[in-house]
PDB file of C-alpha atoms in Angstrom:
ATOM      1  CA  ASN A 271    -133.815 -22.246  11.083  1.00  0.00           C
ATOM      2  CA  LEU A 272    -136.955 -24.154  10.186  1.00  0.00           C
ATOM      3  CA  ALA A 273    -139.016 -22.866  13.151  1.00  0.00           C
ATOM      4  CA  ASP A 274    -138.432 -19.110  12.183  1.00  0.00           C
ATOM      5  CA  VAL A 275    -139.262 -19.775   8.375  1.00  0.00           C
ATOM      6  CA  CYS A 276    -142.639 -21.401   9.548  1.00  0.00           C
ATOM      7  CA  LEU A 277    -143.074 -18.349  11.766  1.00  0.00           C
ATOM      8  CA  ASN A 278    -142.344 -16.059   9.060  1.00  0.00           C
ATOM      9  CA  THR A 279    -144.709 -17.663   6.588  1.00  0.00           C
ATOM     10  CA  VAL A 280    -147.468 -18.068   9.162  1.00  0.00           C
ATOM     11  CA  SER A 281    -147.383 -14.249  10.087  1.00  0.00           C
ATOM     12  CA  ARG A 282    -147.856 -13.667   6.339  1.00  0.00           C
ATOM     13  CA  LEU A 283    -151.324 -14.468   6.530  1.00  0.00           C
ATOM     14  CA  TYR A 284    -152.128 -11.960   8.932  1.00  0.00           C
ATOM     15  CA  SER A 285    -152.131  -8.929   5.970  1.00  0.00           C
ATOM     16  CA  THR A 286    -154.666 -11.281   4.058  1.00  0.00           C
ATOM     17  CA  PRO A 287    -157.936  -8.832   4.791  1.00  0.00           C
ATOM     18  CA  GLN A 288    -160.470 -11.854   4.963  1.00  0.00           C
ATOM     19  CA  MET A 289    -159.970 -15.206   6.131  1.00  0.00           C
ATOM     20  CA  ASP A 290    -162.064 -18.426   6.638  1.00  0.00           C
ATOM     21  CA  VAL A 291    -162.780 -19.449   9.947  1.00  0.00           C
ATOM     22  CA  SER A 292    -161.202 -22.772   9.314  1.00  0.00           C
ATOM     23  CA  ASP A 293    -158.245 -20.917   7.710  1.00  0.00           C
ATOM     24  CA  ALA A 294    -157.691 -18.429  10.818  1.00  0.00           C
ATOM     25  CA  TYR A 295    -158.058 -21.773  13.213  1.00  0.00           C
ATOM     26  CA  SER A 296    -155.176 -23.751  11.343  1.00  0.00           C
ATOM     27  CA  LYS A 297    -153.210 -20.675  10.978  1.00  0.00           C
ATOM     28  CA  LEU A 298    -153.595 -20.053  14.892  1.00  0.00           C
ATOM     29  CA  ARG A 299    -153.098 -24.064  15.659  1.00  0.00           C
ATOM     30  CA  GLU A 300    -149.715 -23.778  13.612  1.00  0.00           C
ATOM     31  CA  GLN A 301    -148.449 -20.302  15.565  1.00  0.00           C
ATOM     32  CA  ILE A 302    -149.035 -21.892  18.750  1.00  0.00           C
ATOM     33  CA  LEU A 303    -147.515 -25.359  17.997  1.00  0.00           C
ATOM     34  CA  MET A 304    -144.600 -23.779  16.763  1.00  0.00           C
ATOM     35  CA  CYS A 305    -143.913 -22.373  20.300  1.00  0.00           C
ATOM     36  CA  HIS A 306    -143.931 -25.992  22.023  1.00  0.00           C
ATOM     37  CA  PRO A 307    -140.481 -27.870  22.144  1.00  0.00           C
ATOM     38  CA  SER A 308    -142.220 -31.091  20.823  1.00  0.00           C
ATOM     39  CA  SER A 309    -141.988 -29.494  17.325  1.00  0.00           C
ATOM     40  CA  ARG A 310    -138.617 -28.736  16.789  1.00  0.00           C
ATOM     41  CA  LYS A 311    -135.324 -29.997  18.259  1.00  0.00           C
ATOM     42  CA  ALA A 312    -134.120 -28.135  21.285  1.00  0.00           C
ATOM     43  CA  SER A 313    -130.609 -28.314  23.052  1.00  0.00           C
ATOM     44  CA  VAL A 314    -130.226 -28.500  26.752  1.00  0.00           C
ATOM     45  CA  THR A 315    -128.889 -24.757  26.354  1.00  0.00           C
ATOM     46  CA  ASP A 316    -131.962 -23.490  25.061  1.00  0.00           C
ATOM     47  CA  ALA A 317    -133.740 -23.684  28.459  1.00  0.00           C
ATOM     48  CA  ALA A 318    -134.315 -20.223  28.657  1.00  0.00           C
ATOM     49  CA  ARG A 319    -135.561 -19.926  25.318  1.00  0.00           C
ATOM     50  CA  THR A 320    -137.807 -23.040  25.657  1.00  0.00           C
ATOM     51  CA  GLN A 321    -139.615 -21.379  28.686  1.00  0.00           C
ATOM     52  CA  SER A 322    -139.942 -18.228  26.860  1.00  0.00           C
ATOM     53  CA  GLN A 323    -141.152 -19.816  24.022  1.00  0.00           C
ATOM     54  CA  LEU A 324    -143.550 -21.892  26.118  1.00  0.00           C
ATOM     55  CA  ARG A 325    -145.225 -18.493  27.680  1.00  0.00           C
ATOM     56  CA  GLY A 326    -145.621 -17.072  24.553  1.00  0.00           C
ATOM     57  CA  GLY A 327    -147.687 -20.071  23.293  1.00  0.00           C
ATOM     58  CA  LEU A 328    -149.711 -20.067  26.447  1.00  0.00           C
ATOM     59  CA  ASN A 329    -150.187 -16.228  26.232  1.00  0.00           C
ATOM     60  CA  ILE A 330    -151.645 -16.840  22.311  1.00  0.00           C
ATOM     61  CA  VAL A 331    -153.869 -19.460  23.404  1.00  0.00           C
ATOM     62  CA  ASN A 332    -155.049 -17.202  26.534  1.00  0.00           C
ATOM     63  CA  SER A 333    -155.695 -14.451  24.157  1.00  0.00           C
ATOM     64  CA  THR A 334    -157.650 -16.059  21.545  1.00  0.00           C
ATOM     65  CA  ASN A 335    -161.209 -15.163  21.082  1.00  0.00           C
ATOM     66  CA  LEU A 336    -162.775 -18.526  21.004  1.00  0.00           C
ATOM     67  CA  GLU A 337    -166.263 -17.092  19.909  1.00  0.00           C
ATOM     68  CA  TYR A 338    -166.064 -18.238  16.112  1.00  0.00           C
ATOM     69  CA  PHE A 339    -164.604 -21.505  16.313  1.00  0.00           C
ATOM     70  CA  ASN A 340    -166.469 -24.885  16.851  1.00  0.00           C
ATOM     71  CA  ASP A 341    -166.545 -27.098  19.513  1.00  0.00           C
ATOM     72  CA  THR A 342    -163.662 -29.355  18.440  1.00  0.00           C
ATOM     73  CA  GLN A 343    -161.634 -26.663  17.461  1.00  0.00           C
ATOM     74  CA  LYS A 344    -162.314 -24.877  21.123  1.00  0.00           C
ATOM     75  CA  ALA A 345    -161.767 -28.194  22.535  1.00  0.00           C
ATOM     76  CA  GLU A 346    -158.249 -28.606  20.492  1.00  0.00           C
ATOM     77  CA  LEU A 347    -157.239 -24.875  22.022  1.00  0.00           C
ATOM     78  CA  PHE A 348    -157.719 -26.103  25.337  1.00  0.00           C
ATOM     79  CA  ARG A 349    -155.726 -29.097  24.673  1.00  0.00           C
ATOM     80  CA  LEU A 350    -153.043 -27.335  23.605  1.00  0.00           C
ATOM     81  CA  LYS A 351    -153.358 -25.144  26.396  1.00  0.00           C
ATOM     82  CA  GLY A 352    -153.464 -28.116  28.707  1.00  0.00           C
ATOM     83  CA  THR A 353    -150.137 -29.600  26.939  1.00  0.00           C
ATOM     84  CA  PHE A 354    -148.452 -25.831  27.269  1.00  0.00           C
ATOM     85  CA  LEU A 355    -149.199 -25.652  31.139  1.00  0.00           C
ATOM     86  CA  GLN A 356    -147.870 -29.337  31.634  1.00  0.00           C
ATOM     87  CA  SER A 357    -144.774 -28.639  30.022  1.00  0.00           C
ATOM     88  CA  LEU A 358    -144.337 -25.426  32.470  1.00  0.00           C
ATOM     89  CA  ASP A 359    -145.079 -27.718  35.333  1.00  0.00           C
ATOM     90  CA  ARG A 360    -148.284 -26.170  36.418  1.00  0.00           C
ATOM     91  CA  GLN A 361    -150.275 -29.387  36.845  1.00  0.00           C
ATOM     92  CA  PRO A 362    -153.443 -28.543  38.504  1.00  0.00           C
ATOM     93  CA  GLU A 363    -154.088 -25.877  35.727  1.00  0.00           C
ATOM     94  CA  ALA A 364    -152.973 -28.466  32.878  1.00  0.00           C
ATOM     95  CA  ASN A 365    -155.536 -30.930  34.268  1.00  0.00           C
ATOM     96  CA  GLN A 366    -158.201 -27.998  34.146  1.00  0.00           C
ATOM     97  CA  ALA A 367    -157.396 -27.259  30.610  1.00  0.00           C
ATOM     98  CA  TYR A 368    -157.808 -30.582  29.684  1.00  0.00           C
ATOM     99  CA  SER A 369    -161.449 -30.973  31.793  1.00  0.00           C
ATOM    100  CA  ASN A 370    -162.258 -28.090  29.829  1.00  0.00           C
ATOM    101  CA  ALA A 371    -161.671 -29.616  26.387  1.00  0.00           C
ATOM    102  CA  ALA A 372    -163.584 -32.713  27.350  1.00  0.00           C
ATOM    103  CA  GLN A 373    -166.603 -31.028  28.396  1.00  0.00           C
ATOM    104  CA  ILE A 374    -166.444 -28.873  25.235  1.00  0.00           C
ATOM    105  CA  GLY A 375    -165.588 -31.535  22.861  1.00  0.00           C
ATOM    106  CA  GLY A 376    -166.573 -34.552  24.624  1.00  0.00           C
ATOM    107  CA  ASP A 377    -166.305 -36.520  21.295  1.00  0.00           C
ATOM    108  CA  TYR A 378    -162.558 -35.321  20.878  1.00  0.00           C
ATOM    109  CA  GLY A 379    -160.454 -38.226  20.981  1.00  0.00           C
ATOM    110  CA  LYS A 380    -157.057 -36.385  20.911  1.00  0.00           C
ATOM    111  CA  ASN A 381    -158.013 -34.839  23.979  1.00  0.00           C
ATOM    112  CA  TRP A 382    -158.802 -37.698  25.716  1.00  0.00           C
ATOM    113  CA  TYR A 383    -155.570 -39.328  24.846  1.00  0.00           C
ATOM    114  CA  THR A 384    -153.509 -36.536  25.917  1.00  0.00           C
ATOM    115  CA  TRP A 385    -155.363 -35.931  29.301  1.00  0.00           C
ATOM    116  CA  GLY A 386    -154.912 -40.007  29.734  1.00  0.00           C
ATOM    117  CA  ASP A 387    -151.427 -39.463  29.267  1.00  0.00           C
ATOM    118  CA  TYR A 388    -150.851 -36.891  31.146  1.00  0.00           C
ATOM    119  CA  CYS A 389    -153.175 -38.258  34.312  1.00  0.00           C
ATOM    120  CA  GLU A 390    -150.935 -41.713  33.834  1.00  0.00           C
ATOM    121  CA  GLU A 391    -147.794 -39.585  33.926  1.00  0.00           C
ATOM    122  CA  THR A 392    -148.658 -37.815  36.911  1.00  0.00           C
ATOM    123  CA  PHE A 393    -149.862 -40.990  38.726  1.00  0.00           C
ATOM    124  CA  ARG A 394    -146.513 -42.671  37.993  1.00  0.00           C
ATOM    125  CA  SER A 395    -144.373 -39.331  38.968  1.00  0.00           C
ATOM    126  CA  LYS A 396    -146.409 -38.766  42.091  1.00  0.00           C
ATOM    127  CA  ASN A 397    -147.940 -42.253  42.820  1.00  0.00           C
ATOM    128  CA  ASN A 398    -151.462 -40.364  43.526  1.00  0.00           C
ATOM    129  CA  VAL A 399    -154.108 -42.609  43.421  1.00  0.00           C
ATOM    130  CA  SER A 400    -156.666 -39.797  42.192  1.00  0.00           C
ATOM    131  CA  TYR A 401    -154.994 -39.797  38.879  1.00  0.00           C
ATOM    132  CA  ALA A 402    -155.236 -43.462  38.140  1.00  0.00           C
TER     133      ALA A 402
END
């Protein structure tokens, strides 16, 4: 299973005594992304495992100390938090996470794109004009 291989490889980086902030960020981001179902193929029977992995990924994001990262990296972590919350059907919290990402990294286009997709999806599913 490639997801297990990836997580095993990324976890080996913990043993490195000192790591550059950009390397630590890259490792953290990959570890978080491996918990999201969009990063791998999942069958319908894996629903409980998927929910567990989503909660695990969200837990990683929530427990991350953002002090050492630059604004773009912080914005990406909040964007990922929004993506996990959206996948867990926690819509108001997802909207808040995307908003935080936009406030921190106002010129971070990937967040604006993801937040726009979220708002469009919410508008179409709930027909709520406030998301238009």
